[in-house]
Tab-separated table of C-alpha atoms in Angstrom:
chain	number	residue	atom	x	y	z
A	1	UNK	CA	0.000	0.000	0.000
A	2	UNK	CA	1.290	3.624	-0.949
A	3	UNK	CA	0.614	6.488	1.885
A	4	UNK	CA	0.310	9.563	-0.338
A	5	UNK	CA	3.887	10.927	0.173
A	6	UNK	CA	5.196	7.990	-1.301
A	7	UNK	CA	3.016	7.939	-4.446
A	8	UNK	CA	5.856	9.414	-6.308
A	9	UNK	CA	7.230	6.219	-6.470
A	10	UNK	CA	4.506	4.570	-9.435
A	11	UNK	CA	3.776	8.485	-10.371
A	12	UNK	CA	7.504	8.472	-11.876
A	13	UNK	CA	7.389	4.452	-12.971
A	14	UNK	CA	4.668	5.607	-15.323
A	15	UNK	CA	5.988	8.873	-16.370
A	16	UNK	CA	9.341	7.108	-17.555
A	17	UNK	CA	7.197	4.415	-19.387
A	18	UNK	CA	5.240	7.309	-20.690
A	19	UNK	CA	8.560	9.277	-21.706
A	20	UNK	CA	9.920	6.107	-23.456
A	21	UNK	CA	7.091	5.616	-25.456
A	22	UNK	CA	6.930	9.728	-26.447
A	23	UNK	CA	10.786	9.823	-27.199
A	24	UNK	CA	10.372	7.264	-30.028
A	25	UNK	CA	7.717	8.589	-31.400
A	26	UNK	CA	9.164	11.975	-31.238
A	27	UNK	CA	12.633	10.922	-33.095
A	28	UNK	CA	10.900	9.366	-35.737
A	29	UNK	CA	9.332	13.235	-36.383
A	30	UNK	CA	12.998	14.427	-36.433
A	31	UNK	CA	14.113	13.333	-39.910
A	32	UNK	CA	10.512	15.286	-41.438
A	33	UNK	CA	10.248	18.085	-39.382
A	34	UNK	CA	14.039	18.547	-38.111
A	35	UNK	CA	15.089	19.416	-34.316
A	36	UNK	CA	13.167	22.637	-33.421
A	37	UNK	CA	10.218	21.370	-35.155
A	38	UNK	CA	9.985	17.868	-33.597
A	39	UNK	CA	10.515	19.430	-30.231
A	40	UNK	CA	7.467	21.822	-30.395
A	41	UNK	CA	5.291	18.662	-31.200
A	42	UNK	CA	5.263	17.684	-27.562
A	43	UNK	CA	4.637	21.094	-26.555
A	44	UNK	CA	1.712	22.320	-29.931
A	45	UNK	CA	0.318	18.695	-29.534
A	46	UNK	CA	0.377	18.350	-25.836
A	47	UNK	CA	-0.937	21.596	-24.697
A	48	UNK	CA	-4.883	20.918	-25.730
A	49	UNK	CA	-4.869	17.206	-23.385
A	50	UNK	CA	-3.061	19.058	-20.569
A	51	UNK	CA	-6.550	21.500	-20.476
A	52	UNK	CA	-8.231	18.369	-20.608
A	53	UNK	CA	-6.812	16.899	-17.610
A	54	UNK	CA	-6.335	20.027	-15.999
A	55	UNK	CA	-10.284	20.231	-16.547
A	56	UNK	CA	-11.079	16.453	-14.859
A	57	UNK	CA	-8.964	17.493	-11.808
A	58	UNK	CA	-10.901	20.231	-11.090
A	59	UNK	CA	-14.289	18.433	-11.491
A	60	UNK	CA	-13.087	15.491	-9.233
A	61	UNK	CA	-11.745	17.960	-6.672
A	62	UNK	CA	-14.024	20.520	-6.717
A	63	UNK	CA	-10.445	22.742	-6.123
A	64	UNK	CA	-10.675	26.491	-7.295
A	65	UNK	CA	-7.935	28.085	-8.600
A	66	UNK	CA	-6.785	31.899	-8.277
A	67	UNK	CA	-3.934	34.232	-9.647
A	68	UNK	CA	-0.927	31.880	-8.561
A	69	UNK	CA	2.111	34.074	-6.449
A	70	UNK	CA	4.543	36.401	-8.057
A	71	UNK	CA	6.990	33.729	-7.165
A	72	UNK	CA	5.659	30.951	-9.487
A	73	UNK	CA	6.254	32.785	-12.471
A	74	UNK	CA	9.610	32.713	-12.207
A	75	UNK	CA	10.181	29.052	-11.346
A	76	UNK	CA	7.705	28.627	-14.304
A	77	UNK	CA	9.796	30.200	-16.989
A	78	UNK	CA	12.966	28.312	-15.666
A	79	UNK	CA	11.284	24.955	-16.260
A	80	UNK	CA	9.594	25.784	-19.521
A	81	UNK	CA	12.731	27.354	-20.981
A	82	UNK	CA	15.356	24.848	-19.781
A	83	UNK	CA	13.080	22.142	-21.409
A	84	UNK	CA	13.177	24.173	-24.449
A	85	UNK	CA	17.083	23.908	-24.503
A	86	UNK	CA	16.779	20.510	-23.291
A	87	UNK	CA	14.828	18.467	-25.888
A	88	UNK	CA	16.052	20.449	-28.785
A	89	UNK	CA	19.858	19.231	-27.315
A	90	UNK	CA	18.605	15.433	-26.652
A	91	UNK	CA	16.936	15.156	-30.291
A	92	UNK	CA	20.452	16.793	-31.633
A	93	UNK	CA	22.282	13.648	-29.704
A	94	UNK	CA	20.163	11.436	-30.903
A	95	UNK	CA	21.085	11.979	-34.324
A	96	UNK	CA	25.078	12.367	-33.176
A	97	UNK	CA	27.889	9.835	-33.927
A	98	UNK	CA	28.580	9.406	-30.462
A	99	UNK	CA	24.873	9.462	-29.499
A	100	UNK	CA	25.809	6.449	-26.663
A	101	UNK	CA	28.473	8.229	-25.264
A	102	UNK	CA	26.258	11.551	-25.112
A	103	UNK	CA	23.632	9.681	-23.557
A	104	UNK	CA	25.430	8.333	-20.752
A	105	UNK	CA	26.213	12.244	-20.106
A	106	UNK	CA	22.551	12.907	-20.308
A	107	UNK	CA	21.950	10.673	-17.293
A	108	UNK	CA	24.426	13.052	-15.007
A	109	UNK	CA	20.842	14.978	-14.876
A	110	UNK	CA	20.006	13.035	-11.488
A	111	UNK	CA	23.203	14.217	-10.065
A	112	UNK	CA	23.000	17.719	-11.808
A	113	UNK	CA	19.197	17.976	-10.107
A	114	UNK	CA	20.112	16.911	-6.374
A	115	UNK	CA	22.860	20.045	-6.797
A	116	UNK	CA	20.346	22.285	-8.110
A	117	UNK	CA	17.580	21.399	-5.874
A	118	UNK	CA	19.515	21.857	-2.642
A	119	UNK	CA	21.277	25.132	-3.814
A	120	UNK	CA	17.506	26.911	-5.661
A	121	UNK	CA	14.850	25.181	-3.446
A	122	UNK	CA	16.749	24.000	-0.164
A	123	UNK	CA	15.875	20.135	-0.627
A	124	UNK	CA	16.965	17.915	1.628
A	125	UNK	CA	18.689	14.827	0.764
A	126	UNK	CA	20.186	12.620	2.967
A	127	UNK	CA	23.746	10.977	2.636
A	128	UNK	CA	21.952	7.603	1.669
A	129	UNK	CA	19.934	9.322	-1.014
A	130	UNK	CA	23.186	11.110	-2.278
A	131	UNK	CA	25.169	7.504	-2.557
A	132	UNK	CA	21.939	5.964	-4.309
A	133	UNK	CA	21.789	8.808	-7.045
A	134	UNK	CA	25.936	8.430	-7.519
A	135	UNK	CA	25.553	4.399	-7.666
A	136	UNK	CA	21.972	4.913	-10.125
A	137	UNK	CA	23.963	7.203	-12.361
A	138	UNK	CA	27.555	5.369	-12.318
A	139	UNK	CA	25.177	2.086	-13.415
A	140	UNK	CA	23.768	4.226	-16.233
A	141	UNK	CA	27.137	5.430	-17.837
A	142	UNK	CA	28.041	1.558	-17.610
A	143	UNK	CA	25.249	0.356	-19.231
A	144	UNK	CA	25.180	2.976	-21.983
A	145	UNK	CA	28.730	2.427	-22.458
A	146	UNK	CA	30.043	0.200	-25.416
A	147	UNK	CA	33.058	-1.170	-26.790
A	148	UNK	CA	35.799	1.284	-27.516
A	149	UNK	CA	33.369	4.080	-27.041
A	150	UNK	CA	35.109	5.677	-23.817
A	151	UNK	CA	37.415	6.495	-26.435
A	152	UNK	CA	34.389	9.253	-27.483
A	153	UNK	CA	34.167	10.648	-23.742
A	154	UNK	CA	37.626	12.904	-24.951
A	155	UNK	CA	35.306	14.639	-27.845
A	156	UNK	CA	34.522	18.036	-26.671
A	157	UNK	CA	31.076	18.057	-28.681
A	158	UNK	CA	29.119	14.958	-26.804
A	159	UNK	CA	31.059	15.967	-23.565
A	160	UNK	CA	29.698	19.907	-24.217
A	161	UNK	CA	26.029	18.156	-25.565
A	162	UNK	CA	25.450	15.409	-23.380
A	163	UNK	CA	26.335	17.651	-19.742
A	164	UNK	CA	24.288	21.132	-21.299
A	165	UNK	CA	21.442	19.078	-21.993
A	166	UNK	CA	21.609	16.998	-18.494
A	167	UNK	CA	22.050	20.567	-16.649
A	168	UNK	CA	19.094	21.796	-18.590
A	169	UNK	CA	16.652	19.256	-17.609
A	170	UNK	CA	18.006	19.147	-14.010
A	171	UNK	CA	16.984	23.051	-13.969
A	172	UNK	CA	13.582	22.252	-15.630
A	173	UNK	CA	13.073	19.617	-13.117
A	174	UNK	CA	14.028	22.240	-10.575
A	175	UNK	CA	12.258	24.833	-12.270
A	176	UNK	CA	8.597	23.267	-12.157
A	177	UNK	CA	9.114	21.699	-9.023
A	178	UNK	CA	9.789	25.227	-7.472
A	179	UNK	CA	6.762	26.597	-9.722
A	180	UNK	CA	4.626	23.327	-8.202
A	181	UNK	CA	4.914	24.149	-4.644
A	182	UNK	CA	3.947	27.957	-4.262
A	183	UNK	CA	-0.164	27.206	-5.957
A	184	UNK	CA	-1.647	28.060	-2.799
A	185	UNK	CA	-5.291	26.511	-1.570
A	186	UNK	CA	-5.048	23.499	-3.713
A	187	UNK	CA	-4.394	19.683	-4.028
A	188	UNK	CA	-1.010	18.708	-5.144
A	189	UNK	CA	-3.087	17.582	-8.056
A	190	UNK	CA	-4.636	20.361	-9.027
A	191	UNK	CA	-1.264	22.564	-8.566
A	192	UNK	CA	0.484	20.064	-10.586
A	193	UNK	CA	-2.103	19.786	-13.533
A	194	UNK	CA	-2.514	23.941	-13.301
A	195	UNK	CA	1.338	24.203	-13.570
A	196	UNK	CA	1.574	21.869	-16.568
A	197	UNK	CA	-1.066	23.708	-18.604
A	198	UNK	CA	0.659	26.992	-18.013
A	199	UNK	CA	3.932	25.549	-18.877
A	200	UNK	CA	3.121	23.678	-22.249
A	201	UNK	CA	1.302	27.079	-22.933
A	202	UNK	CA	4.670	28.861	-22.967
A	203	UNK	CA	6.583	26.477	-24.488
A	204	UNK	CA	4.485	26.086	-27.235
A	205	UNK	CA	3.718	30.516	-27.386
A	206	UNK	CA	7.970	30.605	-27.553
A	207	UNK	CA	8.298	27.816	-30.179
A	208	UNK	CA	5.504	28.000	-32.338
A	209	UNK	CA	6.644	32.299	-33.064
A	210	UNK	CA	10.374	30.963	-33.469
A	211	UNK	CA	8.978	28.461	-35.960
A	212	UNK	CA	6.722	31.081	-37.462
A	213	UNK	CA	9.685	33.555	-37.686
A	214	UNK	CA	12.326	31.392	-38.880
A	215	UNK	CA	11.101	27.812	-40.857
A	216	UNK	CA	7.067	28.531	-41.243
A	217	UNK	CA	7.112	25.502	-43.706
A	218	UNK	CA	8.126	23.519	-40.694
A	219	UNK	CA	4.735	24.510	-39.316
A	220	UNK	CA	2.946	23.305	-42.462
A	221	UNK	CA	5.090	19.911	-42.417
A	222	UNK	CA	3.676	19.722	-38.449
A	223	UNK	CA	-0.181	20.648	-39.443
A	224	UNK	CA	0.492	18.096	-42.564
A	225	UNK	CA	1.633	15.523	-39.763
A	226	UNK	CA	-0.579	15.645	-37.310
A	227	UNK	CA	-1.976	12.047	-36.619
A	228	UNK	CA	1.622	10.588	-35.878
A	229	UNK	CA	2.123	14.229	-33.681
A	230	UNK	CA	-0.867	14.395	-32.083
A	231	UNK	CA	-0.251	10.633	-30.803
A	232	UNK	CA	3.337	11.912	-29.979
A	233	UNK	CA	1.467	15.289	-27.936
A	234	UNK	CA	-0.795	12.712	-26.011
A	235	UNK	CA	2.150	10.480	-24.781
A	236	UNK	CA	4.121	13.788	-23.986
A	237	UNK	CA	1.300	15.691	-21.902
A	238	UNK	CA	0.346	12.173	-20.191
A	239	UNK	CA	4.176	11.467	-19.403
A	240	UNK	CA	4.917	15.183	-18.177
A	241	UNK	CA	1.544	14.805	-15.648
A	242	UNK	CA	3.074	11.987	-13.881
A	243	UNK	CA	6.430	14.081	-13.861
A	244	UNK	CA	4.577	16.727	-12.438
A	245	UNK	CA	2.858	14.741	-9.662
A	246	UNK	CA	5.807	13.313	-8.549
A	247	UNK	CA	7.651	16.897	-8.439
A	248	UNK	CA	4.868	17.662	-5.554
A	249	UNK	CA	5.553	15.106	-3.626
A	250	UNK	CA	9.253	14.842	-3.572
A	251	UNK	CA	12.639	16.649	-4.491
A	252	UNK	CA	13.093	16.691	-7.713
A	253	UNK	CA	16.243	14.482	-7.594
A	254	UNK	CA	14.571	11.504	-6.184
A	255	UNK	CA	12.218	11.499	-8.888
A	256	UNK	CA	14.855	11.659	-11.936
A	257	UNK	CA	17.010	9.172	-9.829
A	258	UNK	CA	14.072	6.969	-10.152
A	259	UNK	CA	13.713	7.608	-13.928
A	260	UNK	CA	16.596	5.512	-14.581
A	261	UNK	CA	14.359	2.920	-14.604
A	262	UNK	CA	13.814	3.586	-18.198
A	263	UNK	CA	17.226	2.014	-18.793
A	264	UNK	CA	15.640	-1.196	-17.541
A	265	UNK	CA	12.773	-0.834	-19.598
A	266	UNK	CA	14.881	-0.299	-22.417
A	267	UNK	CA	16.913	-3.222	-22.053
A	268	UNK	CA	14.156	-5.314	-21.407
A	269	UNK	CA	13.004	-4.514	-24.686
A	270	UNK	CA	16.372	-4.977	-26.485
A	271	UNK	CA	16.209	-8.397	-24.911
A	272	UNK	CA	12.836	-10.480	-25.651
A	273	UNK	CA	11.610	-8.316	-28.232
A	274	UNK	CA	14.822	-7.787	-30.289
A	275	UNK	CA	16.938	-11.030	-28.987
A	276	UNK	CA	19.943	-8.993	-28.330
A	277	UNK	CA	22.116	-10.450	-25.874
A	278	UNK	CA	23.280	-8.459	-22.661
A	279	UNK	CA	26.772	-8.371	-21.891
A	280	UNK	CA	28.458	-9.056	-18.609
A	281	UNK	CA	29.214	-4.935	-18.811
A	282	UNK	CA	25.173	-4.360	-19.239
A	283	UNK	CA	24.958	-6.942	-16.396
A	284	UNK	CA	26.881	-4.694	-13.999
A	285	UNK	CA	25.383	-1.412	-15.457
A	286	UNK	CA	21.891	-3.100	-14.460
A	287	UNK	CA	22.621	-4.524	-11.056
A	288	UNK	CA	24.072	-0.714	-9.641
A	289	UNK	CA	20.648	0.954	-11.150
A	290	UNK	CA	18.971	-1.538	-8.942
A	291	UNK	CA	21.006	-1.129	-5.836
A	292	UNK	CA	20.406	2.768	-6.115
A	293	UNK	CA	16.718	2.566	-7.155
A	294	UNK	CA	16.284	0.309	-4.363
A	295	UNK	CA	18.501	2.418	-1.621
A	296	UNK	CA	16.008	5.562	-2.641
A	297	UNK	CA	13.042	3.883	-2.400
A	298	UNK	CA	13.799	2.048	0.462
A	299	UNK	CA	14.852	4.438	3.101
């Protein structure tokens, strides 16, 4: 049985399944629509089911909700533009030489959050949590790891990718957390569904003019693609209201330590579905993101 501090713990298993699921459909925009374009899907696309949930929330808790604090502006611009940054530098790694090696950079964001989070928002972690997020992350760069490509880890362009994207998350993560927890008078639901529907606003307002501005045939290409980007939208808004859940509940750096999961997920995959065979290095990789995941969670 969860108590309802703890329900952070499934809130971020589903949002990482959820995140899988949007990232692939999101690369496969990529090669159509290019970087800037296939980011604003999950922003254009997710923006009108955000309302939607934001609109059961409100039914189910009867919650009202006022003009939100000077102070959650602020934290609301830092999350929506470091996610900006943040996918746009992710889909530009995906599509890198040395995407594996930038990848396991990517996954410094759990360290890169606990920083941020004590130093913006005061969070608390304890040295246990700490030594899980370092053994989590360490287990990550294992896994992602592959033969010969440490060799990569001396380029200056994944290094420079791969740690800018991770910090930009982190401060997203940070950023909506602090945004989360200054909604007076309401459920952590409601604050968390209010917050996303303010925050895809933005990000879509910010991208959609850039777009406009600079490639408006990318905005045809996304109109002309909109069953594959609406799916994409759907997976992106359900994905970022478990995210946001979880941000009310915990530190942020707890709930992207958890997220590491998704490496497990992903291997799992790799495995029955694709028959690839995991290597004693994967082996190791795995069994340190379960020690850490399990340290968290556990005390």
């Amino acid at each position: 049985m969860f108590t309802v501090t703890s329900l952070w713990i499934p809130f971020t298993v589903v949002a990482a399944l959820g995140q899988v699921a949007r990232n692939a459909m999101q690369r496969s925009l990529t090669k159509p629509l290019g970087t800037w374009g296939a980011t604003n899907i999950r922003f254009l696309f997710g923006f009108p089911f955000s309302l939607l949930f934001l609109g059961v929330v409100l039914v189910a808790t009867g919650d009202h909700i006022g003009m939100p604090p000077s102070m959650f502006w602020p934290w609301l611009l830092l999350g929506a533009l470091s996610q900006i940054v943040a996918t746009g530098l992710m889909l530009l790694a995906m599509n890198d030489r040395s995407f594996v090696v930038t990848t396991a950079y990517l996954k410094t964001e759990a360290i890169q959050t606990a920083v941020f989070g004590f130093v913006f928002l005061g969070d608390h972690l304890t040295w246990l949590k700490v030594l899980a997020i370092v053994i989590a992350t360490v287990g990550v760069v294992i896994t992602a790891l592959r033969p010969g490509g440490e060799k990569s880890f001396a380029e200056l362009k994944p290094t420079i990718t791969g740690l800018v994207a991770a910090a930009a998350f982190a401060l997203s993560a940070v950023g909506f957390r602090g945004a989360i927890i200054t909604v007076p008078n309401v459920s952590f639901v409601t604050a968390s569904s209010f917050t996303l529907v303010l925050g895809l606003f933005v990000q879509t307002l910010i991208l959609t003019i850039y777009l406009f501005w600079r490639a408006p045939k990318v905005l045809q290409s996304i109109l002309g693609l909109w069953k594959p980007s609406l799916l994409a939208g759907f997976m992106g808004a359900f994905a970022s209201q478990f995210w946001f859940l979880a941000f009310a509940l915990t530190a942020a750096a707890n709930v992207r330590t958890l997220a590491l999961i998704e490496v497990l997920f992903a291997q799992a995959v790799a495995y029955y579905s694709f028959k690839q065979p995991i290597a004693p290095r994967e082996i190791l990789g795995i069994v340190l993101i379960v020690v850490g995941v399990a340290l968290l969670v556990g005390f």
